[in-house]
Amino acid sequence: MPGYIHIRNLKKSFGSFTALHGIDLDIAEGEVVCVIGPSGSGKSTLIRCINLLEDYAADSTITVGGTPVQRGRALEKVRADVGMVFQSFNLFPHLTVLRNVMLAPMRVRHLPEAEAEQRARELLRRVGIGEQADKFPGKLSGGQQQRVAIARALAMEPKVMLFDEPTSALDPEMVGEVLDVMKSLAGTGVTMLVVTHEMGFARQVADRVIFMDGGRIVESGTPAQIFDTPQEERTRNFLGAVL
Ligand code: ADP
Ligand code: MG
């Protein structure tokens, strides 16, 4: 089984520094994979390579749904299939919440405005902020803005959702509302790759947990395997420090 996301020998350097040392990873359609590990271990670099926000070594391969992730015409298809949510919400401040969610489907998918609006309102309701649709992002709390960012990514009907520490910039009381949206997304068939420090979320929601350190996957397994019976010393040390 090649997996929906297929990564082979993924290497990435920044100048003389090697951030990823040949990652092999297959993620099945609909699978929810959480990536944990210390700061600087390459988690962001790994997920940024998947939609080519970072380029990578020429002898590495990444495919998403069978389409190679590389410069050229196919990249548009990959980017349309892969939604991304970052630590910083990156909403357009001069557009209302509703317009933020409508924009890509209209521009990229050429969806008629009325249809884009209907779908955007539905998605905003789904993430619990239907009543905020006509406000500007700056008027919303961090947790609400991050839910808008999730709705905006979902508006493109992605096959894959990449999350890079989506709750790390939030005040603690807002973390739960964003994790709840992500929980409800898991199991809907969308493939999810989530970099997170929320070990409770990873344990509860992930089909598989990957521990990275030093640009390598040190260990991966079910949440029970990783959290209850980690095999590698580096995993145990990391979990000992964060749990
Ligand atoms: P993580 O997300 O696990 O904290 P990153 O993927 O952001 O780690 O970074 C992995 C390593 O690559 C770190 O040592 C970081 O300093 C380095 N790095 C990341 N992006 C760049 C960049 N644009 N230029 C130089 N070094 C980078
Ligand atoms: Mg990071």
Short mmCIF file of N, CA and C in Angstrom, two decimals, residues 29 36 39 42 44 65 71 73 82 91 95 113 133 140 147 150 167 174 178 182 188 195 197 212 219 236:
data_model
loop_
_atom_site.label_atom_id
_atom_site.label_comp_id
_atom_site.label_asym_id
_atom_site.label_seq_id
_atom_site.Cartn_x
_atom_site.Cartn_y
_atom_site.Cartn_z
N GLU A 29 -5.21 7.09 3.16
CA GLU A 29 -6.36 7.98 3.00
C GLU A 29 -7.22 7.93 4.26
N ILE A 36 5.04 14.61 16.80
CA ILE A 36 5.53 15.25 18.02
C ILE A 36 7.06 15.25 17.99
N SER A 39 11.52 21.14 19.67
CA SER A 39 11.69 22.27 18.78
C SER A 39 12.96 22.08 17.95
N GLY A 42 12.48 19.32 12.94
CA GLY A 42 12.15 19.20 11.53
C GLY A 42 10.68 18.98 11.24
N SER A 44 8.04 21.11 11.22
CA SER A 44 7.47 22.09 10.28
C SER A 44 8.04 21.89 8.89
N GLY A 65 -1.86 11.67 -3.33
CA GLY A 65 -2.89 11.09 -4.19
C GLY A 65 -2.32 10.70 -5.55
N ARG A 71 7.66 21.38 -8.73
CA ARG A 71 7.31 22.58 -9.49
C ARG A 71 6.66 22.18 -10.82
N ARG A 73 2.98 22.22 -13.49
CA ARG A 73 1.53 22.30 -13.60
C ARG A 73 0.79 21.51 -12.52
N VAL A 82 -4.54 19.98 -0.81
CA VAL A 82 -3.89 20.02 0.49
C VAL A 82 -4.17 21.35 1.17
N LEU A 91 -5.11 35.17 8.32
CA LEU A 91 -6.34 35.59 7.64
C LEU A 91 -6.08 36.93 6.95
N LEU A 95 -10.56 41.67 4.84
CA LEU A 95 -11.76 40.97 4.36
C LEU A 95 -12.55 40.45 5.54
N GLU A 113 -20.45 33.28 -6.91
CA GLU A 113 -20.42 33.95 -5.62
C GLU A 113 -21.49 33.41 -4.66
N ALA A 133 -19.80 35.79 10.85
CA ALA A 133 -19.46 35.82 9.42
C ALA A 133 -19.16 37.21 8.87
N LEU A 140 -12.19 39.22 16.23
CA LEU A 140 -12.41 37.89 16.79
C LEU A 140 -11.29 37.49 17.75
N ARG A 147 -10.38 29.07 13.99
CA ARG A 147 -11.48 28.28 13.42
C ARG A 147 -11.87 28.80 12.04
N ILE A 150 -9.41 27.33 9.68
CA ILE A 150 -9.75 25.93 9.36
C ILE A 150 -10.89 25.90 8.34
N THR A 167 -2.58 25.29 17.74
CA THR A 167 -3.05 25.88 19.00
C THR A 167 -1.93 26.54 19.80
N MET A 174 -8.57 28.97 24.91
CA MET A 174 -9.10 28.85 23.55
C MET A 174 -8.62 27.61 22.83
N VAL A 178 -10.55 24.89 19.47
CA VAL A 178 -9.90 24.57 18.18
C VAL A 178 -9.67 23.06 18.08
N MET A 182 -10.98 20.19 15.31
CA MET A 182 -10.09 19.22 14.66
C MET A 182 -10.54 17.78 14.96
N THR A 188 -13.82 12.15 9.27
CA THR A 188 -14.71 12.53 8.17
C THR A 188 -14.14 12.07 6.83
N VAL A 195 1.06 18.52 13.41
CA VAL A 195 2.17 18.76 14.33
C VAL A 195 1.58 19.41 15.57
N HIS A 197 1.78 19.94 20.16
CA HIS A 197 2.29 19.69 21.51
C HIS A 197 1.17 19.22 22.42
N MET A 212 9.67 12.73 16.15
CA MET A 212 10.84 13.17 15.38
C MET A 212 11.87 13.80 16.29
N GLU A 219 10.72 7.17 16.03
CA GLU A 219 9.82 6.11 16.44
C GLU A 219 8.41 6.47 16.00
N ARG A 236 11.40 8.54 25.20
CA ARG A 236 11.11 8.55 26.64
C ARG A 236 11.54 9.86 27.28
#
